[in-house]
GROMACS .gro file of N, CA, C and O in nm:
model
  528
    1MET      N    1  -2.398  -4.339  -1.450
    1MET     CA    2  -2.481  -4.282  -1.508
    1MET      C    3  -2.520  -4.146  -1.420
    1MET      O    4  -2.548  -4.157  -1.289
    2PRO      N    5  -2.516  -3.975  -1.445
    2PRO     CA    6  -2.586  -3.923  -1.334
    2PRO      C    7  -2.695  -3.928  -1.311
    2PRO      O    8  -2.809  -3.985  -1.380
    3ARG      N    9  -2.727  -3.839  -1.186
    3ARG     CA   10  -2.862  -3.883  -1.083
    3ARG      C   11  -2.904  -3.714  -1.088
    3ARG      O   12  -2.759  -3.602  -1.034
    4ILE      N   13  -3.025  -3.638  -1.125
    4ILE     CA   14  -3.036  -3.532  -1.123
    4ILE      C   15  -3.188  -3.491  -1.050
    4ILE      O   16  -3.257  -3.597  -1.085
    5LYS      N   17  -3.207  -3.368  -1.039
    5LYS     CA   18  -3.335  -3.339  -0.963
    5LYS      C   19  -3.365  -3.195  -1.000
    5LYS      O   20  -3.267  -3.117  -1.005
    6VAL      N   21  -3.459  -3.140  -0.992
    6VAL     CA   22  -3.473  -2.984  -1.020
    6VAL      C   23  -3.559  -2.958  -0.955
    6VAL      O   24  -3.664  -3.032  -0.869
    7ILE      N   25  -3.560  -2.831  -0.827
    7ILE     CA   26  -3.600  -2.760  -0.725
    7ILE      C   27  -3.648  -2.630  -0.760
    7ILE      O   28  -3.595  -2.564  -0.835
    8PHE      N   29  -3.794  -2.582  -0.767
    8PHE     CA   30  -3.801  -2.458  -0.791
    8PHE      C   31  -3.891  -2.405  -0.628
    8PHE      O   32  -3.960  -2.502  -0.532
    9PHE      N   33  -3.880  -2.279  -0.641
    9PHE     CA   34  -3.848  -2.247  -0.474
    9PHE      C   35  -3.945  -2.103  -0.472
    9PHE      O   36  -3.922  -2.045  -0.577
   10LEU      N   37  -4.005  -2.024  -0.403
   10LEU     CA   38  -4.057  -1.950  -0.408
   10LEU      C   39  -3.990  -1.929  -0.227
   10LEU      O   40  -3.976  -2.002  -0.095
   11ALA      N   41  -3.930  -1.781  -0.205
   11ALA     CA   42  -3.856  -1.717  -0.043
   11ALA      C   43  -3.847  -1.634  -0.050
   11ALA      O   44  -3.890  -1.515  -0.113
   12ALA      N   45  -3.889  -1.587   0.105
   12ALA     CA   46  -3.884  -1.436   0.155
   12ALA      C   47  -3.886  -1.475   0.256
   12ALA      O   48  -3.814  -1.555   0.386
   13ASP      N   49  -3.829  -1.324   0.371
   13ASP     CA   50  -3.784  -1.349   0.490
   13ASP      C   51  -3.909  -1.330   0.534
   13ASP      O   52  -3.884  -1.394   0.661
   14SER      N   53  -4.041  -1.365   0.507
   14SER     CA   54  -4.159  -1.424   0.574
   14SER      C   55  -4.230  -1.345   0.466
   14SER      O   56  -4.307  -1.288   0.413
   15PHE      N   57  -4.335  -1.561   0.527
   15PHE     CA   58  -4.485  -1.541   0.415
   15PHE      C   59  -4.549  -1.663   0.481
   15PHE      O   60  -4.512  -1.721   0.550
   16ASP      N   61  -4.655  -1.629   0.454
   16ASP     CA   62  -4.760  -1.780   0.549
   16ASP      C   63  -4.808  -1.873   0.416
   16ASP      O   64  -4.816  -1.841   0.287
   17ILE      N   65  -4.678  -2.002   0.446
   17ILE     CA   66  -4.673  -2.067   0.334
   17ILE      C   67  -4.783  -2.147   0.337
   17ILE      O   68  -4.847  -2.188   0.215
   18GLU      N   69  -4.906  -2.171   0.425
   18GLU     CA   70  -5.041  -2.222   0.419
   18GLU      C   71  -5.100  -2.172   0.330
   18GLU      O   72  -5.159  -2.205   0.200
   19GLU      N   73  -5.095  -2.046   0.289
   19GLU     CA   74  -5.178  -1.964   0.218
   19GLU      C   75  -5.131  -1.933   0.074
   19GLU      O   76  -5.225  -1.993  -0.044
   20VAL      N   77  -5.021  -1.969   0.094
   20VAL     CA   78  -4.929  -2.016  -0.094
   20VAL      C   79  -4.965  -2.152  -0.138
   20VAL      O   80  -4.977  -2.125  -0.243
   21THR      N   81  -4.965  -2.162  -0.038
   21THR     CA   82  -4.985  -2.352  -0.116
   21THR      C   83  -5.136  -2.374  -0.183
   21THR      O   84  -5.176  -2.391  -0.246
   22LYS      N   85  -5.233  -2.309  -0.087
   22LYS     CA   86  -5.395  -2.274  -0.102
   22LYS      C   87  -5.425  -2.233  -0.241
   22LYS      O   88  -5.489  -2.248  -0.316
   23ILE      N   89  -5.327  -2.094  -0.250
   23ILE     CA   90  -5.317  -2.015  -0.369
   23ILE      C   91  -5.246  -2.117  -0.476
   23ILE      O   92  -5.303  -2.111  -0.592
   24MET      N   93  -5.148  -2.127  -0.470
   24MET     CA   94  -5.077  -2.190  -0.590
   24MET      C   95  -5.146  -2.363  -0.634
   24MET      O   96  -5.128  -2.410  -0.696
   25LYS      N   97  -5.235  -2.406  -0.532
   25LYS     CA   98  -5.319  -2.546  -0.566
   25LYS      C   99  -5.230  -2.649  -0.588
   25LYS      O  100  -5.215  -2.716  -0.688
   26ILE      N  101  -5.063  -2.639  -0.505
   26ILE     CA  102  -4.958  -2.773  -0.498
   26ILE      C  103  -4.916  -2.766  -0.377
   26ILE      O  104  -4.896  -2.700  -0.320
   27GLN      N  105  -4.952  -2.894  -0.334
   27GLN     CA  106  -4.874  -2.940  -0.242
   27GLN      C  107  -4.740  -2.922  -0.200
   27GLN      O  108  -4.663  -2.985  -0.299
   28PRO      N  109  -4.681  -2.832  -0.098
   28PRO     CA  110  -4.547  -2.835  -0.157
   28PRO      C  111  -4.451  -2.946  -0.099
   28PRO      O  112  -4.533  -3.065   0.030
   29MET      N  113  -4.339  -3.017  -0.197
   29MET     CA  114  -4.273  -3.093  -0.097
   29MET      C  115  -4.157  -3.090   0.041
   29MET      O  116  -4.152  -3.184   0.101
   30ARG      N  117  -4.118  -2.931   0.038
   30ARG     CA  118  -4.066  -2.939   0.176
   30ARG      C  119  -4.111  -2.773   0.153
   30ARG      O  120  -4.124  -2.707   0.106
   31THR      N  121  -4.063  -2.730   0.306
   31THR     CA  122  -4.076  -2.581   0.373
   31THR      C  123  -4.038  -2.565   0.491
   31THR      O  124  -3.987  -2.695   0.513
   32ARG      N  125  -4.020  -2.407   0.485
   32ARG     CA  126  -3.887  -2.411   0.597
   32ARG      C  127  -3.908  -2.213   0.644
   32ARG      O  128  -3.928  -2.155   0.548
   33LYS      N  129  -3.938  -2.265   0.765
   33LYS     CA  130  -3.988  -2.143   0.813
   33LYS      C  131  -3.825  -2.051   0.906
   33LYS      O  132  -3.737  -2.126   0.905
   34LYS      N  133  -3.797  -1.960   0.863
   34LYS     CA  134  -3.704  -1.856   0.891
   34LYS      C  135  -3.630  -1.920   1.026
   34LYS      O  136  -3.525  -1.913   1.057
   35LYS      N  137  -3.759  -1.881   1.091
   35LYS     CA  138  -3.759  -1.920   1.248
   35LYS      C  139  -3.688  -2.048   1.272
   35LYS      O  140  -3.586  -2.090   1.420
   36ASP      N  141  -3.643  -2.163   1.191
   36ASP     CA  142  -3.644  -2.339   1.196
   36ASP      C  143  -3.471  -2.304   1.176
   36ASP      O  144  -3.406  -2.397   1.160
   37TRP      N  145  -3.419  -2.171   1.088
   37TRP     CA  146  -3.293  -2.199   1.132
   37TRP      C  147  -3.173  -2.164   1.212
   37TRP      O  148  -3.235  -2.068   1.263
   38PRO      N  149  -3.091  -2.265   1.230
   38PRO     CA  150  -3.050  -2.240   1.435
   38PRO      C  151  -2.979  -2.093   1.347
   38PRO      O  152  -2.883  -2.049   1.257
   39ILE      N  153  -2.970  -2.037   1.473
   39ILE     CA  154  -2.890  -1.894   1.501
   39ILE      C  155  -2.748  -1.911   1.535
   39ILE      O  156  -2.718  -2.024   1.537
   40GLY      N  157  -2.695  -1.842   1.464
   40GLY     CA  158  -2.557  -1.836   1.448
   40GLY      C  159  -2.488  -1.937   1.391
   40GLY      O  160  -2.357  -1.938   1.362
   41THR      N  161  -2.559  -1.959   1.272
   41THR     CA  162  -2.517  -2.072   1.187
   41THR      C  163  -2.488  -1.974   1.077
   41THR      O  164  -2.519  -1.893   1.042
   42ILE      N  165  -2.371  -2.025   0.987
   42ILE     CA  166  -2.307  -2.013   0.804
   42ILE      C  167  -2.442  -1.940   0.782
   42ILE      O  168  -2.458  -1.839   0.726
   43ASN      N  169  -2.527  -2.022   0.777
   43ASN     CA  170  -2.667  -2.014   0.701
   43ASN      C  171  -2.776  -1.828   0.751
   43ASN      O  172  -2.861  -1.846   0.726
   44ALA      N  173  -2.767  -1.886   0.889
   44ALA     CA  174  -2.825  -1.707   0.937
   44ALA      C  175  -2.884  -1.599   0.868
   44ALA      O  176  -2.963  -1.564   0.863
   45GLY      N  177  -2.760  -1.624   0.784
   45GLY     CA  178  -2.782  -1.472   0.758
   45GLY      C  179  -2.866  -1.452   0.618
   45GLY      O  180  -2.891  -1.388   0.543
   46PHE      N  181  -2.872  -1.608   0.577
   46PHE     CA  182  -2.966  -1.592   0.447
   46PHE      C  183  -3.069  -1.682   0.474
   46PHE      O  184  -3.147  -1.732   0.381
   47ALA      N  185  -3.129  -1.678   0.602
   47ALA     CA  186  -3.257  -1.773   0.626
   47ALA      C  187  -3.375  -1.699   0.554
   47ALA      O  188  -3.368  -1.595   0.591
   48SER      N  189  -3.502  -1.798   0.514
   48SER     CA  190  -3.579  -1.745   0.502
   48SER      C  191  -3.692  -1.817   0.517
   48SER      O  192  -3.646  -1.937   0.501
   49ASP      N  193  -3.786  -1.788   0.469
   49ASP     CA  194  -3.922  -1.906   0.483
   49ASP      C  195  -3.939  -1.944   0.334
   49ASP      O  196  -3.870  -1.873   0.232
   50ILE      N  197  -3.911  -2.074   0.307
   50ILE     CA  198  -3.930  -2.160   0.201
   50ILE      C  199  -4.037  -2.220   0.157
   50ILE      O  200  -4.095  -2.355   0.260
   51TRP      N  201  -4.081  -2.227   0.008
   51TRP     CA  202  -4.189  -2.343   0.013
   51TRP      C  203  -4.095  -2.364  -0.150
   51TRP      O  204  -4.061  -2.342  -0.222
   52GLU      N  205  -4.134  -2.535  -0.150
   52GLU     CA  206  -4.093  -2.601  -0.266
   52GLU      C  207  -4.141  -2.722  -0.310
   52GLU      O  208  -4.187  -2.825  -0.262
   53ILE      N  209  -4.149  -2.713  -0.470
   53ILE     CA  210  -4.192  -2.843  -0.521
   53ILE      C  211  -4.041  -2.873  -0.557
   53ILE      O  212  -3.906  -2.788  -0.579
   54ARG      N  213  -4.030  -2.990  -0.642
   54ARG     CA  214  -3.919  -3.061  -0.723
   54ARG      C  215  -3.937  -3.200  -0.778
   54ARG      O  216  -4.022  -3.259  -0.739
   55THR      N  217  -3.880  -3.219  -0.839
   55THR     CA  218  -3.928  -3.323  -0.907
   55THR      C  219  -3.779  -3.516  -0.834
   55THR      O  220  -3.690  -3.418  -0.744
   56GLU      N  221  -3.783  -3.603  -0.816
   56GLU     CA  222  -3.758  -3.705  -0.769
   56GLU      C  223  -3.645  -3.718  -0.856
   56GLU      O  224  -3.596  -3.677  -0.946
   57GLU      N  225  -3.478  -3.766  -0.769
   57GLU     CA  226  -3.401  -3.742  -0.809
   57GLU      C  227  -3.340  -3.913  -0.880
   57GLU      O  228  -3.342  -3.974  -0.842
   58GLU      N  229  -3.326  -3.853  -0.994
   58GLU     CA  230  -3.350  -3.995  -1.106
   58GLU      C  231  -3.201  -3.970  -1.202
   58GLU      O  232  -3.146  -3.906  -1.214
   59GLU      N  233  -3.186  -4.106  -1.218
   59GLU     CA  234  -3.054  -4.127  -1.366
   59GLU      C  235  -3.088  -4.028  -1.475
   59GLU      O  236  -3.218  -4.049  -1.507
   60CYS      N  237  -2.998  -3.974  -1.528
   60CYS     CA  238  -3.089  -3.899  -1.637
   60CYS      C  239  -2.971  -3.814  -1.717
   60CYS      O  240  -2.856  -3.796  -1.617
   61LYS      N  241  -2.987  -3.816  -1.811
   61LYS     CA  242  -2.891  -3.784  -1.940
   61LYS      C  243  -2.874  -3.699  -1.978
   61LYS      O  244  -2.758  -3.580  -2.019
   62ALA      N  245  -2.996  -3.588  -1.959
   62ALA     CA  246  -2.972  -3.458  -2.021
   62ALA      C  247  -3.133  -3.349  -1.861
   62ALA      O  248  -3.211  -3.432  -1.790
   63VAL      N  249  -3.004  -3.211  -1.852
   63VAL     CA  250  -3.078  -3.166  -1.724
   63VAL      C  251  -3.268  -3.139  -1.786
   63VAL      O  252  -3.306  -3.125  -1.683
   64ARG      N  253  -3.238  -3.109  -1.916
   64ARG     CA  254  -3.395  -3.052  -1.932
   64ARG      C  255  -3.507  -3.137  -1.929
   64ARG      O  256  -3.580  -3.096  -1.871
   65TRP      N  257  -3.471  -3.279  -1.950
   65TRP     CA  258  -3.589  -3.379  -1.896
   65TRP      C  259  -3.628  -3.364  -1.768
   65TRP      O  260  -3.750  -3.378  -1.751
   66GLN      N  261  -3.558  -3.312  -1.627
   66GLN     CA  262  -3.605  -3.336  -1.535
   66GLN      C  263  -3.643  -3.177  -1.490
   66GLN      O  264  -3.752  -3.147  -1.464
   67PHE      N  265  -3.633  -3.057  -1.599
   67PHE     CA  266  -3.699  -2.936  -1.588
   67PHE      C  267  -3.805  -2.922  -1.641
   67PHE      O  268  -3.929  -2.872  -1.591
   68GLU      N  269  -3.860  -3.046  -1.815
   68GLU     CA  270  -3.966  -2.996  -1.786
   68GLU      C  271  -4.069  -3.064  -1.708
   68GLU      O  272  -4.212  -3.033  -1.719
   69LYS      N  273  -4.036  -3.142  -1.649
   69LYS     CA  274  -4.136  -3.196  -1.572
   69LYS      C  275  -4.188  -3.124  -1.467
   69LYS      O  276  -4.279  -3.114  -1.407
   70ILE      N  277  -4.102  -3.016  -1.388
   70ILE     CA  278  -4.105  -2.940  -1.306
   70ILE      C  279  -4.215  -2.812  -1.412
   70ILE      O  280  -4.332  -2.770  -1.346
   71MET      N  281  -4.189  -2.756  -1.497
   71MET     CA  282  -4.250  -2.656  -1.590
   71MET      C  283  -4.365  -2.776  -1.617
   71MET      O  284  -4.473  -2.670  -1.556
   72ARG      N  285  -4.443  -2.895  -1.619
   72ARG     CA  286  -4.544  -2.910  -1.657
   72ARG      C  287  -4.618  -2.891  -1.496
   72ARG      O  288  -4.770  -2.913  -1.526
   73GLU      N  289  -4.521  -2.900  -1.382
   73GLU     CA  290  -4.638  -2.947  -1.324
   73GLU      C  291  -4.684  -2.763  -1.226
   73GLU      O  292  -4.771  -2.720  -1.212
   74LEU      N  293  -4.556  -2.703  -1.304
   74LEU     CA  294  -4.615  -2.519  -1.289
   74LEU      C  295  -4.662  -2.493  -1.429
   74LEU      O  296  -4.738  -2.337  -1.406
   75PHE      N  297  -4.721  -2.555  -1.500
   75PHE     CA  298  -4.796  -2.458  -1.615
   75PHE      C  299  -4.941  -2.421  -1.582
   75PHE      O  300  -4.966  -2.488  -1.488
   76GLY      N  301  -4.969  -2.312  -1.665
   76GLY     CA  302  -5.059  -2.237  -1.601
   76GLY      C  303  -5.056  -2.169  -1.502
   76GLY      O  304  -5.209  -2.110  -1.441
   77ARG      N  305  -4.948  -2.115  -1.452
   77ARG     CA  306  -4.959  -2.106  -1.277
   77ARG      C  307  -4.847  -1.947  -1.302
   77ARG      O  308  -4.828  -1.900  -1.235
   78THR      N  309  -4.844  -1.936  -1.407
   78THR     CA  310  -4.745  -1.850  -1.437
   78THR      C  311  -4.804  -1.688  -1.373
   78THR      O  312  -4.693  -1.655  -1.274
   79LYS      N  313  -4.941  -1.643  -1.425
   79LYS     CA  314  -4.979  -1.494  -1.334
   79LYS      C  315  -5.014  -1.536  -1.178
   79LYS      O  316  -4.955  -1.442  -1.140
   80THR      N  317  -5.037  -1.638  -1.144
   80THR     CA  318  -5.030  -1.663  -1.016
   80THR      C  319  -4.912  -1.659  -0.940
   80THR      O  320  -4.897  -1.581  -0.853
   81ILE      N  321  -4.815  -1.724  -0.996
   81ILE     CA  322  -4.654  -1.714  -0.904
   81ILE      C  323  -4.622  -1.572  -0.964
   81ILE      O  324  -4.579  -1.493  -0.825
   82ASN      N  325  -4.647  -1.486  -1.062
   82ASN     CA  326  -4.613  -1.320  -1.038
   82ASN      C  327  -4.683  -1.295  -0.974
   82ASN      O  328  -4.655  -1.166  -0.893
   83ASP      N  329  -4.836  -1.284  -0.951
   83ASP     CA  330  -4.926  -1.212  -0.868
   83ASP      C  331  -4.871  -1.270  -0.693
   83ASP      O  332  -4.858  -1.183  -0.656
   84LEU      N  333  -4.848  -1.377  -0.659
   84LEU     CA  334  -4.758  -1.395  -0.510
   84LEU      C  335  -4.590  -1.326  -0.489
   84LEU      O  336  -4.564  -1.280  -0.439
   85ARG      N  337  -4.542  -1.323  -0.596
   85ARG     CA  338  -4.420  -1.265  -0.594
   85ARG      C  339  -4.431  -1.102  -0.564
   85ARG      O  340  -4.385  -1.073  -0.492
   86ARG      N  341  -4.502  -1.084  -0.692
   86ARG     CA  342  -4.549  -0.891  -0.650
   86ARG      C  343  -4.601  -0.844  -0.465
   86ARG      O  344  -4.554  -0.796  -0.436
   87GLU      N  345  -4.741  -0.966  -0.485
   87GLU     CA  346  -4.760  -0.883  -0.352
   87GLU      C  347  -4.659  -0.940  -0.219
   87GLU      O  348  -4.711  -0.864  -0.099
   88LEU      N  349  -4.637  -1.026  -0.212
   88LEU     CA  350  -4.534  -1.104  -0.085
   88LEU      C  351  -4.409  -1.074  -0.101
   88LEU      O  352  -4.312  -1.121  -0.005
   89ASN      N  353  -4.348  -1.021  -0.225
   89ASN     CA  354  -4.208  -0.963  -0.264
   89ASN      C  355  -4.133  -1.120  -0.250
   89ASN      O  356  -4.025  -1.123  -0.155
   90LEU      N  357  -4.177  -1.219  -0.308
   90LEU     CA  358  -4.126  -1.364  -0.332
   90LEU      C  359  -4.040  -1.357  -0.410
   90LEU      O  360  -4.000  -1.289  -0.523
   91LYS      N  361  -3.871  -1.430  -0.379
   91LYS     CA  362  -3.793  -1.459  -0.451
   91LYS      C  363  -3.828  -1.616  -0.544
   91LYS      O  364  -3.876  -1.649  -0.467
   92THR      N  365  -3.841  -1.609  -0.685
   92THR     CA  366  -3.864  -1.758  -0.739
   92THR      C  367  -3.727  -1.751  -0.798
   92THR      O  368  -3.593  -1.698  -0.853
   93GLY      N  369  -3.713  -1.927  -0.800
   93GLY     CA  370  -3.591  -1.963  -0.850
   93GLY      C  371  -3.584  -2.098  -0.893
   93GLY      O  372  -3.679  -2.197  -0.791
   94PHE      N  373  -3.505  -2.166  -0.904
   94PHE     CA  374  -3.441  -2.319  -0.971
   94PHE      C  375  -3.352  -2.351  -0.923
   94PHE      O  376  -3.287  -2.244  -0.956
   95VAL      N  377  -3.356  -2.460  -0.888
   95VAL     CA  378  -3.214  -2.564  -0.837
   95VAL      C  379  -3.172  -2.669  -0.960
   95VAL      O  380  -3.221  -2.739  -0.868
   96VAL      N  381  -3.062  -2.695  -0.964
   96VAL     CA  382  -3.049  -2.763  -1.088
   96VAL      C  383  -2.976  -2.860  -0.991
   96VAL      O  384  -2.871  -2.831  -0.952
   97VAL      N  385  -2.967  -2.958  -0.937
   97VAL     CA  386  -2.868  -3.099  -0.844
   97VAL      C  387  -2.829  -3.204  -0.926
   97VAL      O  388  -2.940  -3.243  -0.976
   98ILE      N  389  -2.729  -3.202  -0.904
   98ILE     CA  390  -2.680  -3.265  -1.026
   98ILE      C  391  -2.555  -3.403  -0.988
   98ILE      O  392  -2.434  -3.310  -0.910
   99LYS      N  393  -2.570  -3.499  -0.968
   99LYS     CA  394  -2.443  -3.599  -0.886
   99LYS      C  395  -2.406  -3.693  -1.013
   99LYS      O  396  -2.483  -3.742  -1.081
  100ALA      N  397  -2.315  -3.653  -1.037
  100ALA     CA  398  -2.230  -3.743  -1.152
  100ALA      C  399  -2.049  -3.771  -1.116
  100ALA      O  400  -2.015  -3.718  -0.982
  101LYS      N  401  -2.022  -3.886  -1.163
  101LYS     CA  402  -1.919  -3.902  -1.165
  101LYS      C  403  -1.781  -3.808  -1.249
  101LYS      O  404  -1.849  -3.797  -1.377
  102VAL      N  405  -1.668  -3.797  -1.229
  102VAL     CA  406  -1.634  -3.706  -1.300
  102VAL      C  407  -1.568  -3.803  -1.464
  102VAL      O  408  -1.574  -3.927  -1.471
  103GLY      N  409  -1.615  -3.735  -1.589
  103GLY     CA  410  -1.679  -3.806  -1.731
  103GLY      C  411  -1.727  -3.846  -1.749
  103GLY      O  412  -1.792  -3.894  -1.887
  104ASP      N  413  -1.908  -3.851  -1.647
  104ASP     CA  414  -2.000  -3.877  -1.655
  104ASP      C  415  -2.088  -3.784  -1.633
  104ASP      O  416  -2.191  -3.796  -1.585
  105PHE      N  417  -2.053  -3.674  -1.660
  105PHE     CA  418  -2.184  -3.533  -1.649
  105PHE      C  419  -2.286  -3.547  -1.789
  105PHE      O  420  -2.301  -3.620  -1.868
  106PRO      N  421  -2.406  -3.507  -1.752
  106PRO     CA  422  -2.553  -3.439  -1.787
  106PRO      C  423  -2.534  -3.336  -1.897
  106PRO      O  424  -2.424  -3.268  -1.927
  107GLU      N  425  -2.588  -3.362  -2.016
  107GLU     CA  426  -2.579  -3.249  -2.069
  107GLU      C  427  -2.649  -3.186  -2.031
  107GLU      O  428  -2.791  -3.170  -1.946
  108MET      N  429  -2.601  -3.046  -2.015
  108MET     CA  430  -2.647  -2.905  -1.935
  108MET      C  431  -2.671  -2.800  -2.082
  108MET      O  432  -2.592  -2.698  -2.008
  109VAL      N  433  -2.817  -2.853  -2.086
  109VAL     CA  434  -2.840  -2.718  -2.207
  109VAL      C  435  -2.995  -2.701  -2.145
  109VAL      O  436  -3.058  -2.792  -2.108
  110LEU      N  437  -2.974  -2.554  -2.160
  110LEU     CA  438  -3.117  -2.467  -2.087
  110LEU      C  439  -3.199  -2.436  -2.245
  110LEU      O  440  -3.138  -2.358  -2.283
  111THR      N  441  -3.286  -2.556  -2.286
  111THR     CA  442  -3.360  -2.470  -2.384
  111THR      C  443  -3.416  -2.339  -2.388
  111THR      O  444  -3.497  -2.268  -2.267
  112GLN      N  445  -3.498  -2.302  -2.494
  112GLN     CA  446  -3.514  -2.150  -2.476
  112GLN      C  447  -3.649  -2.171  -2.417
  112GLN      O  448  -3.661  -2.056  -2.344
  113GLU      N  449  -3.709  -2.281  -2.448
  113GLU     CA  450  -3.845  -2.273  -2.351
  113GLU      C  451  -3.844  -2.274  -2.203
  113GLU      O  452  -3.904  -2.232  -2.148
  114ILE      N  453  -3.720  -2.378  -2.131
  114ILE     CA  454  -3.655  -2.319  -2.026
  114ILE      C  455  -3.623  -2.223  -1.958
  114ILE      O  456  -3.651  -2.147  -1.840
  115ILE      N  457  -3.557  -2.143  -2.129
  115ILE     CA  458  -3.516  -2.006  -2.024
  115ILE      C  459  -3.616  -1.892  -2.085
  115ILE      O  460  -3.652  -1.776  -1.915
  116SER      N  461  -3.742  -1.892  -2.075
  116SER     CA  462  -3.811  -1.782  -2.134
  116SER      C  463  -3.931  -1.797  -2.008
  116SER      O  464  -3.964  -1.743  -1.949
  117PHE      N  465  -3.964  -1.982  -1.996
  117PHE     CA  466  -4.030  -1.993  -1.866
  117PHE      C  467  -3.967  -1.888  -1.749
  117PHE      O  468  -4.071  -1.828  -1.705
  118ALA      N  469  -3.835  -1.940  -1.721
  118ALA     CA  470  -3.802  -1.883  -1.576
  118ALA      C  471  -3.812  -1.728  -1.614
  118ALA      O  472  -3.828  -1.686  -1.496
  119ALA      N  473  -3.780  -1.630  -1.728
  119ALA     CA  474  -3.773  -1.569  -1.731
  119ALA      C  475  -3.912  -1.468  -1.722
  119ALA      O  476  -3.935  -1.384  -1.629
  120SER      N  477  -4.050  -1.573  -1.733
  120SER     CA  478  -4.163  -1.485  -1.750
  120SER      C  479  -4.180  -1.506  -1.552
  120SER      O  480  -4.281  -1.407  -1.547
  121ILE      N  481  -4.106  -1.531  -1.485
  121ILE     CA  482  -4.165  -1.570  -1.331
  121ILE      C  483  -4.071  -1.483  -1.232
  121ILE      O  484  -4.039  -1.496  -1.159
  122ASN      N  485  -3.986  -1.477  -1.346
  122ASN     CA  486  -3.865  -1.398  -1.271
  122ASN      C  487  -3.732  -1.431  -1.193
  122ASN      O  488  -3.720  -1.409  -1.079
  123ALA      N  489  -3.761  -1.579  -1.267
  123ALA     CA  490  -3.653  -1.675  -1.165
  123ALA      C  491  -3.506  -1.689  -1.209
  123ALA      O  492  -3.458  -1.701  -1.307
  124ASP      N  493  -3.460  -1.740  -1.101
  124ASP     CA  494  -3.288  -1.735  -1.073
  124ASP      C  495  -3.265  -1.876  -1.136
  124ASP      O  496  -3.395  -1.988  -1.097
  125ILE      N  497  -3.160  -1.927  -1.208
  125ILE     CA  498  -3.167  -2.099  -1.207
  125ILE      C  499  -3.029  -2.080  -1.157
  125ILE      O  500  -2.898  -2.035  -1.191
  126GLY      N  501  -3.031  -2.218  -1.051
  126GLY     CA  502  -2.869  -2.194  -1.028
  126GLY      C  503  -2.819  -2.397  -0.992
  126GLY      O  504  -2.903  -2.426  -1.020
  127PHE      N  505  -2.701  -2.383  -1.018
  127PHE     CA  506  -2.654  -2.551  -1.036
  127PHE      C  507  -2.591  -2.593  -0.890
  127PHE      O  508  -2.498  -2.504  -0.852
  128ASP      N  509  -2.666  -2.679  -0.868
  128ASP     CA  510  -2.573  -2.744  -0.729
  128ASP      C  511  -2.531  -2.929  -0.764
  128ASP      O  512  -2.563  -2.975  -0.785
  129MET      N  513  -2.362  -2.877  -0.786
  129MET     CA  514  -2.327  -3.005  -0.857
  129MET      C  515  -2.210  -3.096  -0.730
  129MET      O  516  -2.156  -3.027  -0.680
  130TYR      N  517  -2.208  -3.204  -0.726
  130TYR     CA  518  -2.164  -3.335  -0.664
  130TYR      C  519  -2.085  -3.394  -0.781
  130TYR      O  520  -2.137  -3.510  -0.838
  131ILE      N  521  -1.967  -3.386  -0.762
  131ILE     CA  522  -1.869  -3.518  -0.866
  131ILE      C  523  -1.819  -3.564  -0.735
  131ILE      O  524  -1.691  -3.536  -0.676
  132ASP      N  525  -1.795  -3.691  -0.789
  132ASP     CA  526  -1.713  -3.790  -0.733
  132ASP      C  527  -1.586  -3.855  -0.829
  132ASP      O  528  -1.580  -3.843  -0.964
   0.00000   0.00000   0.00000
């Protein structure tokens, strides 16, 4: 069975991660400061301060199930996210991570609710797939 997790992130060249945590009233599962990215690596050009929450990686047959978990966590925070995005010039996004065997892919449908929510916070949606 495929394993799926969904990550929501806020990213910018530089911002106060602790202040964002207080304002969001959610403890991030991962943060990273731009200064932590190794200089001279291929990632150095894409380095950012990052604040993120994520679902646990679980066996799952549909991407939307994990996406809906993240949306419930963020429920009621659309205005807060948009205020932070504008004030701190933050990029918002989701990453759907899928680990599957050939021929055992999950249903990869983004419902109207998912698309509307992502659009309401100006978020990109990316897919990171690992196939055996």
